[in-house]
mmCIF file with all atom_site columns, C-alpha atoms in Angstrom:
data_model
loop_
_atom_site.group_PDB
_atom_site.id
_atom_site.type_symbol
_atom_site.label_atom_id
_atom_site.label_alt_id
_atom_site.label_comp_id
_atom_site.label_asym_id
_atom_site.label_entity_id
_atom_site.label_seq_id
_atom_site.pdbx_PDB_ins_code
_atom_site.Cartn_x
_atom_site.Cartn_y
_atom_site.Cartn_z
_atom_site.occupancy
_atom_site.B_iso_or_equiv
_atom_site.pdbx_formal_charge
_atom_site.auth_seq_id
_atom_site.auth_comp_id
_atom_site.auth_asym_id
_atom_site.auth_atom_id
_atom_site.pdbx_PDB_model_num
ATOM 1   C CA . UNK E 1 1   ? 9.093   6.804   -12.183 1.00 47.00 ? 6   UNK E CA 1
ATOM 2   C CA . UNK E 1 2   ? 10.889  5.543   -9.306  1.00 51.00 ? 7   UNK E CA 1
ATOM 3   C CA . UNK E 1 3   ? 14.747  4.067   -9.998  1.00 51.00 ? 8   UNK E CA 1
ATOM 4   C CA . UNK E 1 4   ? 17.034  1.992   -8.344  1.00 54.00 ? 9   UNK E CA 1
ATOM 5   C CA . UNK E 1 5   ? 20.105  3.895   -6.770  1.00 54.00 ? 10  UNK E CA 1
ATOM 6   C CA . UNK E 1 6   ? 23.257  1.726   -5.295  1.00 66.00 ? 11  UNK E CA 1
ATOM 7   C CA . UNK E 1 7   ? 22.985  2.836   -1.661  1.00 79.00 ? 12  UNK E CA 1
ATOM 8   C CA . UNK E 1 8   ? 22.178  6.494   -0.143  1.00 90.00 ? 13  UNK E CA 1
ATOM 9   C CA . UNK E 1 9   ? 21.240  9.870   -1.956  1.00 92.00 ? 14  UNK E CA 1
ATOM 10  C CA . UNK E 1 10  ? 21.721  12.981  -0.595  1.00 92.00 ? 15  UNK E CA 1
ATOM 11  C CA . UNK E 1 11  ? 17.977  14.553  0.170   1.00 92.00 ? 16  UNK E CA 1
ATOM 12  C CA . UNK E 1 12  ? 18.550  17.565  1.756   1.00 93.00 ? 17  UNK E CA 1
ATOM 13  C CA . UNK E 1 13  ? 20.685  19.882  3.655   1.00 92.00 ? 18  UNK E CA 1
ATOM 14  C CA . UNK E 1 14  ? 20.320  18.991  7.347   1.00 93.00 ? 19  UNK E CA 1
ATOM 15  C CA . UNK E 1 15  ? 20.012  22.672  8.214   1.00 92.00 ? 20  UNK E CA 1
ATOM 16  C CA . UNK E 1 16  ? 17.293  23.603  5.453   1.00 93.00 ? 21  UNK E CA 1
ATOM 17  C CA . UNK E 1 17  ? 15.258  20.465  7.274   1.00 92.00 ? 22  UNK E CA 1
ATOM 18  C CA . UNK E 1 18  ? 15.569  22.207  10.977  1.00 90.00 ? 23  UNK E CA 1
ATOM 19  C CA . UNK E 1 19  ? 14.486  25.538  9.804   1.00 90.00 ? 24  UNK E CA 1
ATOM 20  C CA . UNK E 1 20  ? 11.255  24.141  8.410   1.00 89.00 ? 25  UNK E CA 1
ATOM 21  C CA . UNK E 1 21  ? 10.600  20.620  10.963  1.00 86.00 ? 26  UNK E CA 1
ATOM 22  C CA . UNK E 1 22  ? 9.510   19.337  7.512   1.00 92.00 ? 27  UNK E CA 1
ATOM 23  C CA . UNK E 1 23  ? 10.467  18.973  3.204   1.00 94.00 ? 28  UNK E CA 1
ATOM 24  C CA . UNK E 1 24  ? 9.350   17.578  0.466   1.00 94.00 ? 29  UNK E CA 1
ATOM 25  C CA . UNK E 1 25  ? 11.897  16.320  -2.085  1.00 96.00 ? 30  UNK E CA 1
ATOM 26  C CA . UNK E 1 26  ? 12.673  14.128  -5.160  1.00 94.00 ? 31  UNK E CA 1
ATOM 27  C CA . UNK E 1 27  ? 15.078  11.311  -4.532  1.00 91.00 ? 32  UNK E CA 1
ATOM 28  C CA . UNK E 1 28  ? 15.547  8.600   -7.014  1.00 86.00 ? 33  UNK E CA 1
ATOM 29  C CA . UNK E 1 29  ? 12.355  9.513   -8.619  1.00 87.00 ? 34  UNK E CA 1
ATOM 30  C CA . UNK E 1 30  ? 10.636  8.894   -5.361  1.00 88.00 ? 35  UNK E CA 1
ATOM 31  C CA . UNK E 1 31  ? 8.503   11.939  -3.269  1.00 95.00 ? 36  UNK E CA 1
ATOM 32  C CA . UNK E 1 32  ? 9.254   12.172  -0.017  1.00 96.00 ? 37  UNK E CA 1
ATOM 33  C CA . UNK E 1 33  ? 8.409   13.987  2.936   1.00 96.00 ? 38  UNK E CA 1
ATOM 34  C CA . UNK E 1 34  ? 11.377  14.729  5.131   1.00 97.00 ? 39  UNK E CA 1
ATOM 35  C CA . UNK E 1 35  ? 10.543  15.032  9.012   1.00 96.00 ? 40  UNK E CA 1
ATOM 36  C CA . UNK E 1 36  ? 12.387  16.279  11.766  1.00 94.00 ? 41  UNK E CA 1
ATOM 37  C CA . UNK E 1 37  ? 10.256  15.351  14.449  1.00 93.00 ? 42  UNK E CA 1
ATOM 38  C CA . UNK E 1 38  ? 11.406  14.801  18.888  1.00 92.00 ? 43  UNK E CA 1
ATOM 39  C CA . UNK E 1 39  ? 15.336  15.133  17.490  1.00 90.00 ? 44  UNK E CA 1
ATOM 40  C CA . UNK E 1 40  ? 14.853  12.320  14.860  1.00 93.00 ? 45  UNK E CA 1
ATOM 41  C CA . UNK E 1 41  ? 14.432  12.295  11.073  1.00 96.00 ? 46  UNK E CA 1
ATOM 42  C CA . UNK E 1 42  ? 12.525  10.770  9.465   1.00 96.00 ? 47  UNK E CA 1
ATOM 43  C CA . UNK E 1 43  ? 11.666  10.273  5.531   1.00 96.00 ? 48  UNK E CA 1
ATOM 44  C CA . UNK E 1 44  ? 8.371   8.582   3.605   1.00 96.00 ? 49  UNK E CA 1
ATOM 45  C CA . UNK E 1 45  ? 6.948   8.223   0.460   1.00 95.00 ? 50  UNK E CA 1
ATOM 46  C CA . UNK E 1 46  ? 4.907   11.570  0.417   1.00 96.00 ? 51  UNK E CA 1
ATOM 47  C CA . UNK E 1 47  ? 2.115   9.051   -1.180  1.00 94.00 ? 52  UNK E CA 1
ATOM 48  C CA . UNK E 1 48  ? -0.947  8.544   1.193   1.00 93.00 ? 53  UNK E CA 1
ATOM 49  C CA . UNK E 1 49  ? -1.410  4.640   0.374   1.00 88.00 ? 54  UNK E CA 1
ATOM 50  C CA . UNK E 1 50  ? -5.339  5.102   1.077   1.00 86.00 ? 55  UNK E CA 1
ATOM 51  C CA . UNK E 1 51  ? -5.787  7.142   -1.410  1.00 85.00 ? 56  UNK E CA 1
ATOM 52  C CA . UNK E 1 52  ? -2.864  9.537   -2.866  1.00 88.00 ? 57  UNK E CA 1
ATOM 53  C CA . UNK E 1 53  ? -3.206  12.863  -0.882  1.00 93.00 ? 58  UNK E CA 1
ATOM 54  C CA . UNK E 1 54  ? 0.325   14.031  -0.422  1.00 96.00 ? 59  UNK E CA 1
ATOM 55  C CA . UNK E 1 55  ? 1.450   13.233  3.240   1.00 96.00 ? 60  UNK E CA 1
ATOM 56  C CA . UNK E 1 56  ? 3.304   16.116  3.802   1.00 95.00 ? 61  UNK E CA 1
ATOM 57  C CA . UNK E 1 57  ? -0.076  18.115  4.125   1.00 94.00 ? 62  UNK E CA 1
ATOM 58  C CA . UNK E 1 58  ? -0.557  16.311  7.482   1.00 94.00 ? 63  UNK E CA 1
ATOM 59  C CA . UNK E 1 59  ? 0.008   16.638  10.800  1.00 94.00 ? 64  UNK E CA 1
ATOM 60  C CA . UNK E 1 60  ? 2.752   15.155  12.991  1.00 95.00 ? 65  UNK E CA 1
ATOM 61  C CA . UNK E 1 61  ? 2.280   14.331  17.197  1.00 95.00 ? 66  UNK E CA 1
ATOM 62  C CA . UNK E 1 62  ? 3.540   12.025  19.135  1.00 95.00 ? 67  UNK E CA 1
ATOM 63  C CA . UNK E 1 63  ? 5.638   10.422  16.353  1.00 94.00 ? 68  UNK E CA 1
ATOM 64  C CA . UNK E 1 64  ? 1.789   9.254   14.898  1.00 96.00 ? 69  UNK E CA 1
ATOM 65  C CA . UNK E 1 65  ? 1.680   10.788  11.169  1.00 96.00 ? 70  UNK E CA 1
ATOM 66  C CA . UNK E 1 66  ? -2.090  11.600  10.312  1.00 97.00 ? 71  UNK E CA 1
ATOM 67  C CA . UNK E 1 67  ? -3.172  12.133  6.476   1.00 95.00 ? 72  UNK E CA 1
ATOM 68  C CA . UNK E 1 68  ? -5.342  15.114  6.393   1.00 93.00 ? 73  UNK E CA 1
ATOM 69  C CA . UNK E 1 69  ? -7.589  13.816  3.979   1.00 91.00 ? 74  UNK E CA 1
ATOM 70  C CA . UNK E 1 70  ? -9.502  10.224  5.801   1.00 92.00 ? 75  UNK E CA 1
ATOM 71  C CA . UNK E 1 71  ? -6.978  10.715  8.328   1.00 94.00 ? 76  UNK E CA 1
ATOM 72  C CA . UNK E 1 72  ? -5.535  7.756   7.881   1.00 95.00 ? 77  UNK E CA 1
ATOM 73  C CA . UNK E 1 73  ? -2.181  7.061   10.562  1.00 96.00 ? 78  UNK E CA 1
ATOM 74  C CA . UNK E 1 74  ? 1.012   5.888   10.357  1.00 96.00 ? 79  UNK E CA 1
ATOM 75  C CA . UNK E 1 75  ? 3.745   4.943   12.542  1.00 95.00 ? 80  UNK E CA 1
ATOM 76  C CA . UNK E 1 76  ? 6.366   7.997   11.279  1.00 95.00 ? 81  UNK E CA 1
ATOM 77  C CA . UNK E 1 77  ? 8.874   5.473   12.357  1.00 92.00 ? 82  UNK E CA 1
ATOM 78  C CA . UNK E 1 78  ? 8.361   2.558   10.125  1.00 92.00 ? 83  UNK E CA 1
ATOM 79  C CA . UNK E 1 79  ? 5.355   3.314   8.215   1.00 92.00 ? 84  UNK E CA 1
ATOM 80  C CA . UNK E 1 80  ? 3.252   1.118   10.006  1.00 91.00 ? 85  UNK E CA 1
ATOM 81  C CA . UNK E 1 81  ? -0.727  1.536   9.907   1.00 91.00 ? 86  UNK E CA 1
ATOM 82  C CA . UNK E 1 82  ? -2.428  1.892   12.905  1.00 93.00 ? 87  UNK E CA 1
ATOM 83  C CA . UNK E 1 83  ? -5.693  2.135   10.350  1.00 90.00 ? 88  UNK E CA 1
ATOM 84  C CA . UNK E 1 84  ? -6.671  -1.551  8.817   1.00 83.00 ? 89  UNK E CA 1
ATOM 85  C CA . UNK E 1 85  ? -8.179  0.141   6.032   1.00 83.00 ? 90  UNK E CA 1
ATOM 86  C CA . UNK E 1 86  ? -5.200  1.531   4.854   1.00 86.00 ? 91  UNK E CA 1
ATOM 87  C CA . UNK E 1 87  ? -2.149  0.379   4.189   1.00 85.00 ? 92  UNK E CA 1
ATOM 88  C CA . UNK E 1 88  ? 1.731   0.772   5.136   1.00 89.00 ? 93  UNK E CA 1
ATOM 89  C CA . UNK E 1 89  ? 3.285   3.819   3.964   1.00 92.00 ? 94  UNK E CA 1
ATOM 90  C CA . UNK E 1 90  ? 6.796   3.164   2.931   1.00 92.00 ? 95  UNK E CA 1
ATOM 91  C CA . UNK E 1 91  ? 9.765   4.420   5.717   1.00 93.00 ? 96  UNK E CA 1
ATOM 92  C CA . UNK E 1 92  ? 12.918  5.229   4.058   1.00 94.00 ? 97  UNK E CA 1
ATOM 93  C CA . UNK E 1 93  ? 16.232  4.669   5.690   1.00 94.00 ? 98  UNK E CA 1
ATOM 94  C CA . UNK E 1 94  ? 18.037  7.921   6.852   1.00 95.00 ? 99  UNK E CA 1
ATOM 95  C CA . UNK E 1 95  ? 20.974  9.047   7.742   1.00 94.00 ? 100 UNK E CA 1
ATOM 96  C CA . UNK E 1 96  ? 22.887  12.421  8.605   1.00 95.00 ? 101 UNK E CA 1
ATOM 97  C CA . UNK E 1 97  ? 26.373  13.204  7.963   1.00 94.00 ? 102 UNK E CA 1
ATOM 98  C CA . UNK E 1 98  ? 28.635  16.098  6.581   1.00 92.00 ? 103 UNK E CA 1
ATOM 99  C CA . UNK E 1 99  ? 25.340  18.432  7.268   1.00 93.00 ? 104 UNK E CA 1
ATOM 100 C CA . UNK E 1 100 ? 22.793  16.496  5.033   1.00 94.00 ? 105 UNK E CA 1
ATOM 101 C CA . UNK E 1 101 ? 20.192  14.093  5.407   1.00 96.00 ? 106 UNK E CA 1
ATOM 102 C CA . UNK E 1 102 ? 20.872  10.745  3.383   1.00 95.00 ? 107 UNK E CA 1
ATOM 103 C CA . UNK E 1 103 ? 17.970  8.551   2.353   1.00 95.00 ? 108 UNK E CA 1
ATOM 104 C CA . UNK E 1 104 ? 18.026  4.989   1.588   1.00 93.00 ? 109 UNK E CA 1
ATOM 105 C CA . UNK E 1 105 ? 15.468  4.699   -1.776  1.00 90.00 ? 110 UNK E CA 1
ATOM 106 C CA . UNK E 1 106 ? 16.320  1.099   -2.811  1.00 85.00 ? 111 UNK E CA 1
ATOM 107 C CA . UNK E 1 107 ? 13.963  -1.270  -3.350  1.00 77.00 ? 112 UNK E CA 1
ATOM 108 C CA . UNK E 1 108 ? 12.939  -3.032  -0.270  1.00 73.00 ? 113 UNK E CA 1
ATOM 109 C CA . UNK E 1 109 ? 10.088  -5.196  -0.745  1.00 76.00 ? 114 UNK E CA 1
ATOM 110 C CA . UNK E 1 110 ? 8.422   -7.067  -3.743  1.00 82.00 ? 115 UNK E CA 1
ATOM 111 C CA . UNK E 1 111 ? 4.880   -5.594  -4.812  1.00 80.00 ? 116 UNK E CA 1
ATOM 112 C CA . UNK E 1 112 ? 3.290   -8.015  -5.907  1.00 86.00 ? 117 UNK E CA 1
ATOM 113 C CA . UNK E 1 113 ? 3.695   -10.121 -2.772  1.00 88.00 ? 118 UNK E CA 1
ATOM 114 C CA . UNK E 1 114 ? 3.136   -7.455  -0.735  1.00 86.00 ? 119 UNK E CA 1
ATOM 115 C CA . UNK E 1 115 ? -0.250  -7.237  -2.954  1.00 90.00 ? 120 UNK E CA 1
ATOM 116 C CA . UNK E 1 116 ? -0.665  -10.719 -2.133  1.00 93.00 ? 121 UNK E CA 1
ATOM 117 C CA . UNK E 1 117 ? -0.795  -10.509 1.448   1.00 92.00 ? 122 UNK E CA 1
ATOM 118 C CA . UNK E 1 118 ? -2.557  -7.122  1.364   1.00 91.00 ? 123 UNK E CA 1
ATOM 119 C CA . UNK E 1 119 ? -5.481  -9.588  -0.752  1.00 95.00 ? 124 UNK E CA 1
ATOM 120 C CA . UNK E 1 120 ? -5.754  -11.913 1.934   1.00 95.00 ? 125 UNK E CA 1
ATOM 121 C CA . UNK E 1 121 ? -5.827  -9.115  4.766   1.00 93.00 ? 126 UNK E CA 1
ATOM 122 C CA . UNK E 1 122 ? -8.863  -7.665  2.499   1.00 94.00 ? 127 UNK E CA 1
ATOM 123 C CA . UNK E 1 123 ? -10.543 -10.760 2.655   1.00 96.00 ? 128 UNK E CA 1
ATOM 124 C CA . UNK E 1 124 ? -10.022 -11.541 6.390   1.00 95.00 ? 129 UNK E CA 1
ATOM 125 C CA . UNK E 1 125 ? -11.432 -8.126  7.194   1.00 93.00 ? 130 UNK E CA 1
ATOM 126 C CA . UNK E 1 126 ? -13.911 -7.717  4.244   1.00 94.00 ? 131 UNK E CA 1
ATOM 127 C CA . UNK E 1 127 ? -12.080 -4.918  3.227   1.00 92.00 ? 132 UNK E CA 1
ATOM 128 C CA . UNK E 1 128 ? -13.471 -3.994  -0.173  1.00 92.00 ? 133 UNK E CA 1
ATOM 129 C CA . UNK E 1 129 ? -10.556 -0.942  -0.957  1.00 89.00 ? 134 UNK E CA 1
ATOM 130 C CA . UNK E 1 130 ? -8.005  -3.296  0.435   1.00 91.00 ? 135 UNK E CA 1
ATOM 131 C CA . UNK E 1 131 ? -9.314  -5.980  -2.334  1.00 95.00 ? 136 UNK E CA 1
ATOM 132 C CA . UNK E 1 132 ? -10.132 -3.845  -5.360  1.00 93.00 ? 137 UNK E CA 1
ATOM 133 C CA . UNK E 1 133 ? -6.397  -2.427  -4.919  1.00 90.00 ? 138 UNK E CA 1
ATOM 134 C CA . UNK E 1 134 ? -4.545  -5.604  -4.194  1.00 92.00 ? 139 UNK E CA 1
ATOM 135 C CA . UNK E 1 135 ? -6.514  -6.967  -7.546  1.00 95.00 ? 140 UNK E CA 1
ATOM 136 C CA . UNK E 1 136 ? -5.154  -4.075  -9.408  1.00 92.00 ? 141 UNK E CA 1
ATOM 137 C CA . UNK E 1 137 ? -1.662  -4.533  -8.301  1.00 89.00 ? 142 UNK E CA 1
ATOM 138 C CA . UNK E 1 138 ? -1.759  -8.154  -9.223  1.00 92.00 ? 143 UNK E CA 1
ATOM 139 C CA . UNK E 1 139 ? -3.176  -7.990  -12.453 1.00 92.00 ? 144 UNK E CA 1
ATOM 140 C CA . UNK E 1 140 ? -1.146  -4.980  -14.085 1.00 87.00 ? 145 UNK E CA 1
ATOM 141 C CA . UNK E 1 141 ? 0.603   -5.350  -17.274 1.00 71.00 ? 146 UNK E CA 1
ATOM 142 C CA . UNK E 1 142 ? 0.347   -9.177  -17.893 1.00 72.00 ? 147 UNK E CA 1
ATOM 143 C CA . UNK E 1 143 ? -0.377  -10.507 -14.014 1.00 80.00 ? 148 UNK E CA 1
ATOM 144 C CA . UNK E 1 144 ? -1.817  -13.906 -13.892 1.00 88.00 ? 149 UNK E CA 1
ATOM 145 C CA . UNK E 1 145 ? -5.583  -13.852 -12.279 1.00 92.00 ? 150 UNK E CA 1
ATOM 146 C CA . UNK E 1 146 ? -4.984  -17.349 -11.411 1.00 92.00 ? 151 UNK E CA 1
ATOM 147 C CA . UNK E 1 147 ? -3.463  -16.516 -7.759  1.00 93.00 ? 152 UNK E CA 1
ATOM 148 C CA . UNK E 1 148 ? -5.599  -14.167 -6.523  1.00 95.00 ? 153 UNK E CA 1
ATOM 149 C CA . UNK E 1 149 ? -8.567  -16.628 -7.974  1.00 95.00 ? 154 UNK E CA 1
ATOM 150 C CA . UNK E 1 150 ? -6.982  -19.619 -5.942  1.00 95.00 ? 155 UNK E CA 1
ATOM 151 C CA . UNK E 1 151 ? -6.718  -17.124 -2.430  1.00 96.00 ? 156 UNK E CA 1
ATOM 152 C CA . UNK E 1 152 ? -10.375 -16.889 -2.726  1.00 96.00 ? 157 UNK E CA 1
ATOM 153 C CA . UNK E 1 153 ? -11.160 -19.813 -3.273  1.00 95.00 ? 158 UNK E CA 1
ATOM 154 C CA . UNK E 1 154 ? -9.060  -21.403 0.072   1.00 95.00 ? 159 UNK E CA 1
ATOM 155 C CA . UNK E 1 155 ? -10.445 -18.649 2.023   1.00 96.00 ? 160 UNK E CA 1
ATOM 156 C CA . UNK E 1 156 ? -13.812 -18.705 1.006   1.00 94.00 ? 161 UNK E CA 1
ATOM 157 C CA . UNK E 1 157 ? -13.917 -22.796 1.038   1.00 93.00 ? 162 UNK E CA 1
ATOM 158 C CA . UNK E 1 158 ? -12.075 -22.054 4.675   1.00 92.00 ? 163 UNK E CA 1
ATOM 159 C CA . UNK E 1 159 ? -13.969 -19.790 6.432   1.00 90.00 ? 164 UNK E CA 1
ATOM 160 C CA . UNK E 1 160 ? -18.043 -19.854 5.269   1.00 86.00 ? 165 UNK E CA 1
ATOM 161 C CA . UNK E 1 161 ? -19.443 -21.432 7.845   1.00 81.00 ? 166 UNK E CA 1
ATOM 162 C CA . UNK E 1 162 ? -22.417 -23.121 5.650   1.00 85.00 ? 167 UNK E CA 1
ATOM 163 C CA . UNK E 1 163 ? -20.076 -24.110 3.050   1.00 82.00 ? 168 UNK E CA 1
ATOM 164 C CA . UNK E 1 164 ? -19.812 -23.186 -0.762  1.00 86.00 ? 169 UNK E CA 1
ATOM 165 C CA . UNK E 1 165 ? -22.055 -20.232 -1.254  1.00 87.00 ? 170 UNK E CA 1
ATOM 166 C CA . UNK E 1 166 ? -23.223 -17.154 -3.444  1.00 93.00 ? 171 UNK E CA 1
ATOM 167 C CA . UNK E 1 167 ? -19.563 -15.340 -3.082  1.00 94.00 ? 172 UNK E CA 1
ATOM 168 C CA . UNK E 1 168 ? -17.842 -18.484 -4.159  1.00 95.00 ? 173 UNK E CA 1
ATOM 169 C CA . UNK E 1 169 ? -20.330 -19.040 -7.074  1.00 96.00 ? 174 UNK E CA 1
ATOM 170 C CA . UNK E 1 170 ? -20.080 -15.246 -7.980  1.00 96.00 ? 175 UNK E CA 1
ATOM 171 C CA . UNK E 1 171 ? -16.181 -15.766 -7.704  1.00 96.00 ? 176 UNK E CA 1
ATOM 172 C CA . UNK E 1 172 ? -15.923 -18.597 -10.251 1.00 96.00 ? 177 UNK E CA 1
ATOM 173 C CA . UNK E 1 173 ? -18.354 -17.093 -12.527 1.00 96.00 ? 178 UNK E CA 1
ATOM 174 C CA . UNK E 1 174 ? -15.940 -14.009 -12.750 1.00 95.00 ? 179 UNK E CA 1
ATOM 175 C CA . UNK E 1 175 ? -12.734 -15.924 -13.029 1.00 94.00 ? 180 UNK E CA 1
ATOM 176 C CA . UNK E 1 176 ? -14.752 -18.190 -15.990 1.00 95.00 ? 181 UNK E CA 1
ATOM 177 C CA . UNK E 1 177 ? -15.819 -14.863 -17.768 1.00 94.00 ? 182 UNK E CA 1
ATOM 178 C CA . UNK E 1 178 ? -12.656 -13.203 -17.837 1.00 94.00 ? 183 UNK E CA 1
ATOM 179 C CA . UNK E 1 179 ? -11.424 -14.533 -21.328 1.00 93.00 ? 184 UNK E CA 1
ATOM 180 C CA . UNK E 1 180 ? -14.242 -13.317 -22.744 1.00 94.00 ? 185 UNK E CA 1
ATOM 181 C CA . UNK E 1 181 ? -13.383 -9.364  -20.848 1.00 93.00 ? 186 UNK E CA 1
ATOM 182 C CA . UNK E 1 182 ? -11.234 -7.046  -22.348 1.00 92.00 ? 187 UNK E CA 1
ATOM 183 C CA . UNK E 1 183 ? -8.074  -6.436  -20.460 1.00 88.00 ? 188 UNK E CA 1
ATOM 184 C CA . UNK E 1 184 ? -9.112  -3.538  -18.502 1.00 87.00 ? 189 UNK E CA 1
ATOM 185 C CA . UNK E 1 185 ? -12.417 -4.721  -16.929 1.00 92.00 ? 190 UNK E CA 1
ATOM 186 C CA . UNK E 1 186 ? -10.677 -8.299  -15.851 1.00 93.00 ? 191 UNK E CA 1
ATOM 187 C CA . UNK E 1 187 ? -9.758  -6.792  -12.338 1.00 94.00 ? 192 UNK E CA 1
ATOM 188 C CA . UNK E 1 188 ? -12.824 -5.403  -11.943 1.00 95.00 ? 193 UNK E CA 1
ATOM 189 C CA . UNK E 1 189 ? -14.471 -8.710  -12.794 1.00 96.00 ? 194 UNK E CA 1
ATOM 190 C CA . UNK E 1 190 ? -12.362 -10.447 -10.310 1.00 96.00 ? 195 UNK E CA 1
ATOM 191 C CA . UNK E 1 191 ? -12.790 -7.666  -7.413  1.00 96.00 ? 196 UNK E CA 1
ATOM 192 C CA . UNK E 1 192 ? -16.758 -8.504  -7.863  1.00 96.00 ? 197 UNK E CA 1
ATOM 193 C CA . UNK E 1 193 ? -15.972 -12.057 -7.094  1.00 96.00 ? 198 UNK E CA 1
ATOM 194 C CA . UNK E 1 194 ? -13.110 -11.795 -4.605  1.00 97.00 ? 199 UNK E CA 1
ATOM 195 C CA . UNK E 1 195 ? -15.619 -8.877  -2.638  1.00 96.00 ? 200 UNK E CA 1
ATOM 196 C CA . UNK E 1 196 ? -18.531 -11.385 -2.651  1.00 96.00 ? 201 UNK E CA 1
ATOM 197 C CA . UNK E 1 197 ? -16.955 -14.124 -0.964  1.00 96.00 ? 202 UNK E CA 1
ATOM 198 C CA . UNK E 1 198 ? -15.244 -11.749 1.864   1.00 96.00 ? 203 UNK E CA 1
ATOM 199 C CA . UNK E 1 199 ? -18.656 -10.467 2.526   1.00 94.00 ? 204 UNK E CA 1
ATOM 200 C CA . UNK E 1 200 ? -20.241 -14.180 2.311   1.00 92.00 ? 205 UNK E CA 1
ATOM 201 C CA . UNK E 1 201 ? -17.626 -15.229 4.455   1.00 90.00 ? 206 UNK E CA 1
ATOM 202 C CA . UNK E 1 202 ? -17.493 -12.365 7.412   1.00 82.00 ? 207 UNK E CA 1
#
């Protein structure tokens, strides 16, 4: 489980990184893959954010990062995407003094509004993985399905041409039902709906 640390950890030993071009290590109970790649260094969550294959299996050219498994690419830089069916991989700041490679693992960003946006970029693109997982994120532990409800609602109301159809109707039947769900098929309830209006709406 990942914890906050005040500022940079130690990773590695810079020299250990050289001799290999590439680690994998523990920080702050974060995986990451460590990088040396065209005199830089680089470190990311070792987490594909597809779907989970460790990154550090990959291959590395021309500073583009490719997941061996639906070889799925990333910016090694910043952990951008060039793939809009997955996601950002999260870049880790680094830095190397007394012989050792220092890496940044504080929180940077907020999940669930990360989730949020990741929802709407799933429904802009009909992007059923992107959906299903931004659903997931949203509604773990106690999330409120009331949000992503409401972000299908403006987009499907938005952007179907012919105006309130099946995805909409499928939507608010799903959001009405889920009282009635137990607590682990609610997302999946709400995926159904949220799905069926980005495919009524593409």
């Amino acid at each position: 489980m990942p914890t906050t640390t005040p500022g940079p950890v130690r990773a590695a030993y810079l020299s250990e990184l050289e001799a290999h071009g590439q680690l994998t290590v523990t920080v702050g109970g974060h995986t990451l893959a460590l990088f040396r790649h065209q005199g830089r260094i680089h470190a990311i969550d070792n987490r594909c954010p597809h779907m989970g294959f460790p990154l550090d299996k990959g291959s590395v050219k021309d500073g583009i990062l490719t997941c061996y498994w639906h070889y799925a690419r990333f910016d090694l830089q910043t952990g951008g995407t060039f793939d809009q069916w997955a996601d950002d991989v999260r870049a880790f700041p680094v830095e190397v003094r007394d012989g050792a490679v220092w890496v940044d693992v504080a929180p940077q960003r907020d999940p669930r509004a990360h989730q949020r946006e990741r929802l709407q970029v799933g429904l802009e693109r009909n992007l059923s993985l992107v959906i299903g997982k931004a659903v997931l994120t949203l509604l773990d532990g106690d999330g409120d399905p009331v949000g992503p409800f409401l972000a299908g609602v403006a987009f499907g109301t938005r952007y179907r041409m012919q105006g309130w159809g099946q995805g909409l109707t499928i939507l608010t039947v799903m959001r009405n039902l889920l009282p009635s769900l137990h607590r682990e098929d609610r997302a999946r309830a709400l995926y159904h709906g949220l799905a069926a209006v980005a495919a009524d709406s593409a």
